[in-house]
Amino acid sequence: MTRDPEAPLSEEDIAAAMDLPKVELHMHLEGAAPPAFIRGLAKEKNIDISGIFRPDGGYAYRDFEHFLSVYEAACTVLTGPEEFRRLVQAVLEQSAENGVVYTETFLSPDFCGGCDLGAWREYLAAMQEAAAEAEAQNGITLRGIVTCIRHFGPEQAKLAARCAAETAGDWIVGFGMGGAENAGEQKDFAWAFDAAREAGLKLTTHAGEWRGPEEVRAALQDLRVERVGHGVRAAEDPALVEEIAERGVTLECCPGSNVFLGVYDRLEDHPIDRLRKAGARVTVSTDDPPFFHTTMRREYRDLAQTFGWDADTLREVNQTALDAAFCDPDTRARIAKLLEA
Ligand code: HPA
Ligand code: ZN
């Protein structure tokens, strides 16, 4: 019997959606750090960052700009490769608890030794070691996307791209850009993205979260990315949505993040369902889960409740994410089997 698509999902249907094995494409490693983990490191190292926490222990910030500065303050306790090893361990434990079987995370050489290549290699080795341990323990697979930080400027981005290009391979699979979307233009970073592309890396950039559809166009034209971080404000331009659908561009949607930061007032207003119905390849991720009080299970619950996305729909969304994952074909085939299970 097929379900009436207009009827609300039952508790059972929602639980089935939440329990699915999941693929996540858009998560910032430092932004996924549990606040207790950061507080613990601050205490160990005697670094006073008490101002970034609320009385209840969560991260405290007013708006997106302030979020970015609280984020950078939290990163000051991540002082070396060992701290990043522990961070990867803590984050993957959380992801595995949420049923994530494959995840790509943004890694910033800026926070790993200030984009010094030798230091970056050491940080990376520590993170890969933790990822291999987590894979052996929990069956979760991690791949890294090196990101430059937009508000640090194009010159610094070149250094991040060099770290990416020099370590590109089966584990560092992509290059991207995060940070303040109102800092400069996408095209200012073309040199960094070209260098990463030439090294064989796949590309994504944050666009169309704070700025409108023109920013998504710039990402596609000037940086020639195959995925767009967020990209949701493309929904304001039907011709662009059509182009995204036709070209098969994948949108790394993070609905909970958008609602928490006020890009949309309510999940009901979020365009993810409309974009999907228009043929755009949409995927679901958490962005910076503890900052936005979300998890992958909560994202799935909210999408199921709000848009009636049942397990079949979310299975399709996971397949879309896996198709757009930057990993090698063997890894993709292995994960596909886990999604079928
Ligand atoms: N958006 C943009 N840049 C970021 C984010 C984010 O959510 N987290 C860390 N850098
Ligand atoms: Zn992001």
mmCIF file of C-alpha atoms and ligand atoms in Angstrom:
data_model
loop_
_atom_site.group_PDB
_atom_site.id
_atom_site.type_symbol
_atom_site.label_atom_id
_atom_site.label_comp_id
_atom_site.label_asym_id
_atom_site.label_seq_id
_atom_site.Cartn_x
_atom_site.Cartn_y
_atom_site.Cartn_z
ATOM 1 C CA MET A 1 0.000 0.000 0.000
ATOM 2 C CA THR A 2 1.373 3.446 -0.834
ATOM 3 C CA ARG A 3 1.181 6.225 1.707
ATOM 4 C CA ASP A 4 -0.965 9.331 1.153
ATOM 5 C CA PRO A 5 1.814 11.897 0.501
ATOM 6 C CA GLU A 6 -0.218 14.658 2.175
ATOM 7 C CA ALA A 7 -0.789 12.749 5.427
ATOM 8 C CA PRO A 8 1.604 13.489 8.301
ATOM 9 C CA LEU A 9 4.147 10.758 8.975
ATOM 10 C CA SER A 10 3.537 8.409 11.873
ATOM 11 C CA GLU A 11 5.981 8.229 14.786
ATOM 12 C CA GLU A 12 7.159 4.916 13.320
ATOM 13 C CA ASP A 13 7.828 6.460 9.914
ATOM 14 C CA ILE A 14 9.777 9.299 11.536
ATOM 15 C CA ALA A 15 11.838 6.863 13.597
ATOM 16 C CA ALA A 16 12.599 4.830 10.449
ATOM 17 C CA ALA A 17 13.787 8.009 8.693
ATOM 18 C CA MET A 18 15.994 8.972 11.654
ATOM 19 C CA ASP A 19 17.524 5.500 11.864
ATOM 20 C CA LEU A 20 18.758 5.402 8.257
ATOM 21 C CA PRO A 21 22.472 5.066 7.533
ATOM 22 C CA LYS A 22 23.570 8.552 6.458
ATOM 23 C CA VAL A 23 26.061 10.342 4.227
ATOM 24 C CA GLU A 24 27.116 13.834 5.332
ATOM 25 C CA LEU A 25 29.009 16.169 2.999
ATOM 26 C CA HIS A 26 29.154 19.513 4.812
ATOM 27 C CA MET A 27 30.604 19.684 8.292
ATOM 28 C CA HIS A 28 33.355 21.929 9.654
ATOM 29 C CA LEU A 29 35.660 19.860 11.855
ATOM 30 C CA GLU A 30 36.323 22.564 14.459
ATOM 31 C CA GLY A 31 32.660 23.590 14.325
ATOM 32 C CA ALA A 32 31.654 20.061 15.247
ATOM 33 C CA ALA A 33 33.719 20.137 18.458
ATOM 34 C CA PRO A 34 31.529 19.401 21.472
ATOM 35 C CA PRO A 35 31.668 22.453 23.803
ATOM 36 C CA ALA A 36 32.711 20.195 26.705
ATOM 37 C CA PHE A 37 35.690 19.026 24.656
ATOM 38 C CA ILE A 38 36.807 22.617 23.966
ATOM 39 C CA ARG A 39 36.213 23.614 27.611
ATOM 40 C CA GLY A 40 38.263 20.625 28.759
ATOM 41 C CA LEU A 41 41.198 21.560 26.537
ATOM 42 C CA ALA A 42 41.001 25.197 27.670
ATOM 43 C CA LYS A 43 41.256 24.033 31.267
ATOM 44 C CA GLU A 44 44.181 21.681 30.517
ATOM 45 C CA LYS A 45 46.064 24.477 28.801
ATOM 46 C CA ASN A 46 45.046 27.287 31.096
ATOM 47 C CA ILE A 47 43.581 29.319 28.262
ATOM 48 C CA ASP A 48 40.716 31.589 29.296
ATOM 49 C CA ILE A 49 37.939 31.395 26.716
ATOM 50 C CA SER A 50 35.130 31.374 29.286
ATOM 51 C CA GLY A 51 33.484 34.265 27.391
ATOM 52 C CA ILE A 52 32.490 31.992 24.495
ATOM 53 C CA PHE A 53 30.264 29.766 26.621
ATOM 54 C CA ARG A 54 26.728 30.248 27.922
ATOM 55 C CA PRO A 55 25.897 29.455 31.540
ATOM 56 C CA ASP A 56 24.388 26.135 30.364
ATOM 57 C CA GLY A 57 27.690 25.174 28.714
ATOM 58 C CA GLY A 58 26.790 25.731 25.035
ATOM 59 C CA TYR A 59 28.545 28.162 22.720
ATOM 60 C CA ALA A 60 27.446 31.810 23.094
ATOM 61 C CA TYR A 61 27.219 34.151 20.121
ATOM 62 C CA ARG A 62 24.842 36.808 18.769
ATOM 63 C CA ASP A 63 24.894 36.437 15.000
ATOM 64 C CA PHE A 64 26.902 34.960 12.122
ATOM 65 C CA GLU A 65 29.790 37.435 12.342
ATOM 66 C CA HIS A 66 30.057 36.833 16.071
ATOM 67 C CA PHE A 67 29.761 33.074 15.482
ATOM 68 C CA LEU A 68 32.867 33.229 13.268
ATOM 69 C CA SER A 69 34.852 35.007 15.988
ATOM 70 C CA VAL A 70 33.668 32.621 18.735
ATOM 71 C CA TYR A 71 34.642 29.782 16.385
ATOM 72 C CA GLU A 72 38.142 31.201 15.991
ATOM 73 C CA ALA A 73 38.436 31.647 19.774
ATOM 74 C CA ALA A 74 37.468 27.986 20.309
ATOM 75 C CA CYS A 75 40.192 27.012 17.830
ATOM 76 C CA THR A 76 42.893 28.637 19.986
ATOM 77 C CA VAL A 77 42.827 25.621 22.345
ATOM 78 C CA LEU A 78 43.529 23.277 19.407
ATOM 79 C CA THR A 79 47.240 23.909 19.702
ATOM 80 C CA GLY A 80 48.814 20.929 17.917
ATOM 81 C CA PRO A 81 48.375 17.651 16.022
ATOM 82 C CA GLU A 82 47.509 15.752 19.211
ATOM 83 C CA GLU A 83 44.555 18.080 19.887
ATOM 84 C CA PHE A 84 43.298 17.526 16.347
ATOM 85 C CA ARG A 85 43.684 13.765 16.747
ATOM 86 C CA ARG A 86 41.452 13.938 19.818
ATOM 87 C CA LEU A 87 39.049 16.266 18.009
ATOM 88 C CA VAL A 88 38.588 13.855 15.094
ATOM 89 C CA GLN A 89 38.004 11.055 17.588
ATOM 90 C CA ALA A 90 35.322 13.045 19.475
ATOM 91 C CA VAL A 91 33.593 14.253 16.324
ATOM 92 C CA LEU A 92 33.461 10.861 14.607
ATOM 93 C CA GLU A 93 32.078 9.263 17.732
ATOM 94 C CA GLN A 94 29.211 11.766 17.580
ATOM 95 C CA SER A 95 28.677 11.208 13.858
ATOM 96 C CA ALA A 96 28.658 7.428 14.236
ATOM 97 C CA GLU A 97 26.069 7.725 17.032
ATOM 98 C CA ASN A 98 23.898 9.557 14.535
ATOM 99 C CA GLY A 99 24.104 6.769 11.991
ATOM 100 C CA VAL A 100 26.545 8.558 9.693
ATOM 101 C CA VAL A 101 28.529 5.987 7.683
ATOM 102 C CA TYR A 102 30.444 8.382 5.432
ATOM 103 C CA THR A 103 31.345 11.980 6.119
ATOM 104 C CA GLU A 104 33.432 14.652 4.498
ATOM 105 C CA THR A 105 34.729 17.351 6.769
ATOM 106 C CA PHE A 106 36.233 20.749 6.104
ATOM 107 C CA LEU A 107 39.779 21.056 7.420
ATOM 108 C CA SER A 108 41.521 24.418 7.684
ATOM 109 C CA PRO A 109 45.328 24.573 7.433
ATOM 110 C CA ASP A 110 44.901 28.080 8.889
ATOM 111 C CA PHE A 111 44.001 26.471 12.233
ATOM 112 C CA CYS A 112 46.589 23.698 11.783
ATOM 113 C CA GLY A 113 49.908 25.466 12.023
ATOM 114 C CA GLY A 114 48.988 28.631 10.123
ATOM 115 C CA CYS A 115 49.207 27.096 6.619
ATOM 116 C CA ASP A 116 52.843 26.049 7.052
ATOM 117 C CA LEU A 117 53.168 22.993 4.811
ATOM 118 C CA GLY A 118 55.421 20.978 7.121
ATOM 119 C CA ALA A 119 53.144 21.593 10.097
ATOM 120 C CA TRP A 120 50.065 20.816 8.004
ATOM 121 C CA ARG A 121 51.485 17.401 7.099
ATOM 122 C CA GLU A 122 51.888 16.593 10.809
ATOM 123 C CA TYR A 123 48.372 17.718 11.706
ATOM 124 C CA LEU A 124 46.991 15.766 8.774
ATOM 125 C CA ALA A 125 48.821 12.577 9.761
ATOM 126 C CA ALA A 126 47.342 12.808 13.272
ATOM 127 C CA MET A 127 43.821 13.345 11.930
ATOM 128 C CA GLN A 128 44.126 10.453 9.486
ATOM 129 C CA GLU A 129 45.311 8.193 12.266
ATOM 130 C CA ALA A 130 42.251 9.032 14.367
ATOM 131 C CA ALA A 131 40.003 8.526 11.344
ATOM 132 C CA ALA A 132 41.479 5.077 10.684
ATOM 133 C CA GLU A 133 40.882 4.133 14.325
ATOM 134 C CA ALA A 134 37.273 5.333 14.173
ATOM 135 C CA GLU A 135 36.725 3.404 10.954
ATOM 136 C CA ALA A 136 38.040 0.225 12.562
ATOM 137 C CA GLN A 137 35.912 0.784 15.671
ATOM 138 C CA ASN A 138 32.658 2.222 14.348
ATOM 139 C CA GLY A 139 32.753 1.558 10.617
ATOM 140 C CA ILE A 140 32.535 5.272 9.813
ATOM 141 C CA THR A 141 34.579 6.599 6.873
ATOM 142 C CA LEU A 142 35.999 10.136 6.840
ATOM 143 C CA ARG A 143 37.497 12.129 3.974
ATOM 144 C CA GLY A 144 38.915 15.652 4.162
ATOM 145 C CA ILE A 145 38.193 18.800 2.166
ATOM 146 C CA VAL A 146 40.836 21.467 2.734
ATOM 147 C CA THR A 147 39.216 24.875 3.075
ATOM 148 C CA CYS A 148 40.475 28.397 2.837
ATOM 149 C CA ILE A 149 38.761 31.070 4.880
ATOM 150 C CA ARG A 150 37.215 33.840 2.833
ATOM 151 C CA HIS A 151 37.679 36.674 5.303
ATOM 152 C CA PHE A 152 41.380 35.834 5.637
ATOM 153 C CA GLY A 153 41.741 36.965 2.003
ATOM 154 C CA PRO A 154 43.008 35.573 -1.343
ATOM 155 C CA GLU A 155 46.724 35.546 -0.460
ATOM 156 C CA GLN A 156 46.148 33.360 2.595
ATOM 157 C CA ALA A 157 43.830 31.189 0.474
ATOM 158 C CA LYS A 158 46.750 30.468 -1.877
ATOM 159 C CA LEU A 159 48.683 29.047 1.069
ATOM 160 C CA ALA A 160 45.742 26.817 2.028
ATOM 161 C CA ALA A 161 45.473 25.692 -1.618
ATOM 162 C CA ARG A 162 49.165 24.814 -1.605
ATOM 163 C CA CYS A 163 48.654 22.642 1.504
ATOM 164 C CA ALA A 164 45.693 21.021 -0.264
ATOM 165 C CA ALA A 165 47.530 20.422 -3.532
ATOM 166 C CA GLU A 166 50.598 18.963 -1.794
ATOM 167 C CA THR A 167 48.516 16.481 0.198
ATOM 168 C CA ALA A 168 45.828 15.674 -2.401
ATOM 169 C CA GLY A 169 45.037 11.998 -2.767
ATOM 170 C CA ASP A 170 42.662 9.313 -1.536
ATOM 171 C CA TRP A 171 42.081 11.067 1.778
ATOM 172 C CA ILE A 172 42.297 14.783 1.012
ATOM 173 C CA VAL A 173 39.776 14.706 -1.787
ATOM 174 C CA GLY A 174 38.568 18.276 -2.161
ATOM 175 C CA PHE A 175 39.169 21.976 -1.744
ATOM 176 C CA GLY A 176 36.624 24.525 -0.596
ATOM 177 C CA MET A 177 36.019 27.898 0.987
ATOM 178 C CA GLY A 178 34.146 28.893 4.145
ATOM 179 C CA GLY A 179 34.095 32.052 6.215
ATOM 180 C CA ALA A 180 32.267 35.346 5.757
ATOM 181 C CA GLU A 181 30.371 35.385 2.481
ATOM 182 C CA ASN A 182 30.445 39.186 2.339
ATOM 183 C CA ALA A 183 34.273 39.316 2.247
ATOM 184 C CA GLY A 184 35.448 40.008 -1.311
ATOM 185 C CA GLU A 185 34.171 38.111 -4.339
ATOM 186 C CA GLN A 186 34.345 34.440 -5.333
ATOM 187 C CA LYS A 187 36.551 35.340 -8.323
ATOM 188 C CA ASP A 188 39.216 36.789 -6.000
ATOM 189 C CA PHE A 189 39.908 33.177 -4.998
ATOM 190 C CA ALA A 190 40.114 31.725 -8.521
ATOM 191 C CA TRP A 191 43.897 31.230 -8.313
ATOM 192 C CA ALA A 192 43.544 29.019 -5.226
ATOM 193 C CA PHE A 193 40.705 26.993 -6.765
ATOM 194 C CA ASP A 194 42.576 26.576 -10.068
ATOM 195 C CA ALA A 195 45.645 25.283 -8.211
ATOM 196 C CA ALA A 196 43.503 22.798 -6.285
ATOM 197 C CA ARG A 197 41.742 21.627 -9.467
ATOM 198 C CA GLU A 198 45.086 21.090 -11.185
ATOM 199 C CA ALA A 199 46.132 18.889 -8.264
ATOM 200 C CA GLY A 200 43.119 16.667 -8.960
ATOM 201 C CA LEU A 201 40.914 17.936 -6.138
ATOM 202 C CA LYS A 202 37.144 18.301 -6.405
ATOM 203 C CA LEU A 203 35.705 21.720 -5.548
ATOM 204 C CA THR A 204 32.999 23.280 -3.402
ATOM 205 C CA THR A 205 32.473 26.750 -1.958
ATOM 206 C CA HIS A 206 30.037 28.381 0.449
ATOM 207 C CA ALA A 207 27.662 30.531 -1.601
ATOM 208 C CA GLY A 208 24.043 31.594 -1.454
ATOM 209 C CA GLU A 209 23.675 31.424 2.322
ATOM 210 C CA TRP A 210 23.980 35.148 3.144
ATOM 211 C CA ARG A 211 24.182 36.550 -0.376
ATOM 212 C CA GLY A 212 21.593 35.836 -3.052
ATOM 213 C CA PRO A 213 21.477 33.848 -6.299
ATOM 214 C CA GLU A 214 24.158 35.999 -7.977
ATOM 215 C CA GLU A 215 26.658 34.573 -5.511
ATOM 216 C CA VAL A 216 25.775 31.006 -6.522
ATOM 217 C CA ARG A 217 26.210 32.006 -10.185
ATOM 218 C CA ALA A 218 29.644 33.439 -9.325
ATOM 219 C CA ALA A 219 30.617 30.191 -7.578
ATOM 220 C CA LEU A 220 29.679 28.161 -10.655
ATOM 221 C CA GLN A 221 31.183 30.512 -13.232
ATOM 222 C CA ASP A 222 34.245 31.939 -11.509
ATOM 223 C CA LEU A 223 35.363 28.968 -9.375
ATOM 224 C CA ARG A 224 33.768 26.175 -11.472
ATOM 225 C CA VAL A 225 32.769 24.184 -8.401
ATOM 226 C CA GLU A 226 30.752 20.982 -8.715
ATOM 227 C CA ARG A 227 29.078 21.357 -5.339
ATOM 228 C CA VAL A 228 27.874 24.463 -3.530
ATOM 229 C CA GLY A 229 27.908 24.872 0.256
ATOM 230 C CA HIS A 230 24.314 25.838 1.150
ATOM 231 C CA GLY A 231 23.378 27.385 -2.216
ATOM 232 C CA VAL A 232 19.798 27.588 -0.965
ATOM 233 C CA ARG A 233 19.220 31.197 -1.979
ATOM 234 C CA ALA A 234 19.438 30.021 -5.593
ATOM 235 C CA ALA A 235 15.766 29.243 -4.939
ATOM 236 C CA GLU A 236 15.039 32.969 -5.421
ATOM 237 C CA ASP A 237 15.928 32.660 -9.133
ATOM 238 C CA PRO A 238 13.953 30.006 -11.078
ATOM 239 C CA ALA A 239 16.302 30.142 -14.100
ATOM 240 C CA LEU A 240 19.253 29.403 -11.836
ATOM 241 C CA VAL A 241 17.415 26.507 -10.175
ATOM 242 C CA GLU A 242 16.787 25.100 -13.636
ATOM 243 C CA GLU A 243 20.465 25.453 -14.519
ATOM 244 C CA ILE A 244 21.518 23.769 -11.256
ATOM 245 C CA ALA A 245 19.136 20.894 -11.941
ATOM 246 C CA GLU A 246 20.302 20.510 -15.552
ATOM 247 C CA ARG A 247 24.008 20.701 -14.770
ATOM 248 C CA GLY A 248 23.652 18.290 -11.856
ATOM 249 C CA VAL A 249 25.204 20.679 -9.335
ATOM 250 C CA THR A 250 24.831 19.301 -5.813
ATOM 251 C CA LEU A 251 23.691 21.608 -3.020
ATOM 252 C CA GLU A 252 25.092 20.896 0.438
ATOM 253 C CA CYS A 253 21.995 22.020 2.365
ATOM 254 C CA CYS A 254 22.155 22.528 6.120
ATOM 255 C CA PRO A 255 18.566 23.401 7.027
ATOM 256 C CA GLY A 256 19.023 23.444 10.815
ATOM 257 C CA SER A 257 22.007 25.785 10.488
ATOM 258 C CA ASN A 258 20.043 28.154 8.237
ATOM 259 C CA VAL A 259 17.095 28.299 10.616
ATOM 260 C CA PHE A 260 19.258 28.687 13.709
ATOM 261 C CA LEU A 261 21.225 31.568 12.147
ATOM 262 C CA GLY A 262 18.056 33.214 10.848
ATOM 263 C CA VAL A 263 18.557 32.819 7.084
ATOM 264 C CA TYR A 264 14.958 31.524 7.289
ATOM 265 C CA ASP A 265 12.581 32.109 10.183
ATOM 266 C CA ARG A 266 11.197 28.586 10.273
ATOM 267 C CA LEU A 267 12.029 25.257 8.643
ATOM 268 C CA GLU A 268 8.660 25.528 6.845
ATOM 269 C CA ASP A 269 10.123 28.522 4.966
ATOM 270 C CA HIS A 270 13.329 26.686 3.971
ATOM 271 C CA PRO A 271 13.518 25.986 0.212
ATOM 272 C CA ILE A 272 15.057 22.486 0.433
ATOM 273 C CA ASP A 273 11.779 20.737 -0.408
ATOM 274 C CA ARG A 274 10.981 23.130 -3.285
ATOM 275 C CA LEU A 275 14.519 22.786 -4.656
ATOM 276 C CA ARG A 276 14.252 19.016 -4.582
ATOM 277 C CA LYS A 277 10.875 19.054 -6.314
ATOM 278 C CA ALA A 278 12.380 21.334 -8.988
ATOM 279 C CA GLY A 279 14.984 18.667 -9.734
ATOM 280 C CA ALA A 280 17.974 20.146 -7.897
ATOM 281 C CA ARG A 281 20.310 17.636 -6.293
ATOM 282 C CA VAL A 282 19.897 18.447 -2.578
ATOM 283 C CA THR A 283 21.705 16.805 0.324
ATOM 284 C CA VAL A 284 21.445 17.195 4.115
ATOM 285 C CA SER A 285 24.238 18.113 6.550
ATOM 286 C CA THR A 286 24.715 19.729 9.958
ATOM 287 C CA ASP A 287 27.421 22.385 9.227
ATOM 288 C CA ASP A 288 28.563 23.029 12.852
ATOM 289 C CA PRO A 289 26.257 20.755 14.865
ATOM 290 C CA PRO A 290 26.776 21.880 18.489
ATOM 291 C CA PHE A 291 26.842 25.562 17.488
ATOM 292 C CA PHE A 292 23.451 25.168 15.824
ATOM 293 C CA HIS A 293 22.026 22.712 18.361
ATOM 294 C CA THR A 294 21.576 20.023 15.771
ATOM 295 C CA THR A 295 22.604 16.476 14.843
ATOM 296 C CA MET A 296 22.012 14.395 11.729
ATOM 297 C CA ARG A 297 19.238 12.508 13.504
ATOM 298 C CA ARG A 298 17.523 15.817 14.394
ATOM 299 C CA GLU A 299 17.847 17.081 10.814
ATOM 300 C CA TYR A 300 16.139 13.921 9.554
ATOM 301 C CA ARG A 301 13.432 14.120 12.211
ATOM 302 C CA ASP A 302 12.679 17.760 11.386
ATOM 303 C CA LEU A 303 12.587 17.134 7.628
ATOM 304 C CA ALA A 304 10.309 14.151 8.158
ATOM 305 C CA GLN A 305 7.949 16.162 10.384
ATOM 306 C CA THR A 306 7.969 19.359 8.346
ATOM 307 C CA PHE A 307 8.040 18.143 4.756
ATOM 308 C CA GLY A 308 6.854 14.551 5.154
ATOM 309 C CA TRP A 309 10.208 13.219 3.972
ATOM 310 C CA ASP A 310 9.926 9.512 4.682
ATOM 311 C CA ALA A 311 12.656 6.872 4.704
ATOM 312 C CA ASP A 312 12.370 6.355 0.923
ATOM 313 C CA THR A 313 12.838 10.059 0.240
ATOM 314 C CA LEU A 314 15.783 10.304 2.612
ATOM 315 C CA ARG A 315 17.312 7.167 1.115
ATOM 316 C CA GLU A 316 17.264 8.969 -2.225
ATOM 317 C CA VAL A 317 18.832 12.038 -0.646
ATOM 318 C CA ASN A 318 21.619 9.868 0.776
ATOM 319 C CA GLN A 319 22.206 8.325 -2.640
ATOM 320 C CA THR A 320 22.436 11.839 -4.103
ATOM 321 C CA ALA A 321 25.017 12.693 -1.445
ATOM 322 C CA LEU A 322 27.007 9.549 -2.147
ATOM 323 C CA ASP A 323 26.934 10.240 -5.907
ATOM 324 C CA ALA A 324 28.366 13.700 -5.193
ATOM 325 C CA ALA A 325 30.917 12.539 -2.591
ATOM 326 C CA PHE A 326 34.493 13.402 -3.540
ATOM 327 C CA CYS A 327 35.879 9.943 -2.668
ATOM 328 C CA ASP A 328 37.298 7.336 -5.069
ATOM 329 C CA PRO A 329 35.021 4.803 -6.831
ATOM 330 C CA ASP A 330 35.986 1.868 -4.579
ATOM 331 C CA THR A 331 35.044 3.799 -1.448
ATOM 332 C CA ARG A 332 31.798 4.924 -3.092
ATOM 333 C CA ALA A 333 30.899 1.324 -3.966
ATOM 334 C CA ARG A 334 31.667 0.171 -0.424
ATOM 335 C CA ILE A 335 29.473 2.901 1.107
ATOM 336 C CA ALA A 336 26.672 2.151 -1.379
ATOM 337 C CA LYS A 337 26.427 -1.326 0.138
ATOM 338 C CA LEU A 338 26.067 0.185 3.619
ATOM 339 C CA LEU A 339 23.223 2.418 2.400
ATOM 340 C CA GLU A 340 21.373 -0.591 0.975
ATOM 341 C CA ALA A 341 21.566 -2.449 4.269
HETATM 342 N N1 HPA B 1 29.751 28.912 7.483
HETATM 343 C C1 HPA B 1 30.791 29.527 6.919
HETATM 344 N N2 HPA B 1 32.018 29.388 7.349
HETATM 345 C C2 HPA B 1 32.232 28.605 8.391
HETATM 346 C C3 HPA B 1 31.204 27.950 9.021
HETATM 347 C C4 HPA B 1 29.898 28.101 8.544
HETATM 348 O O1 HPA B 1 28.931 27.532 9.069
HETATM 349 N N3 HPA B 1 31.728 27.235 10.034
HETATM 350 C C5 HPA B 1 33.045 27.456 9.990
HETATM 351 N N4 HPA B 1 33.359 28.278 9.011
HETATM 352 ZN ZN ZN B 2 29.465 25.585 6.326
#
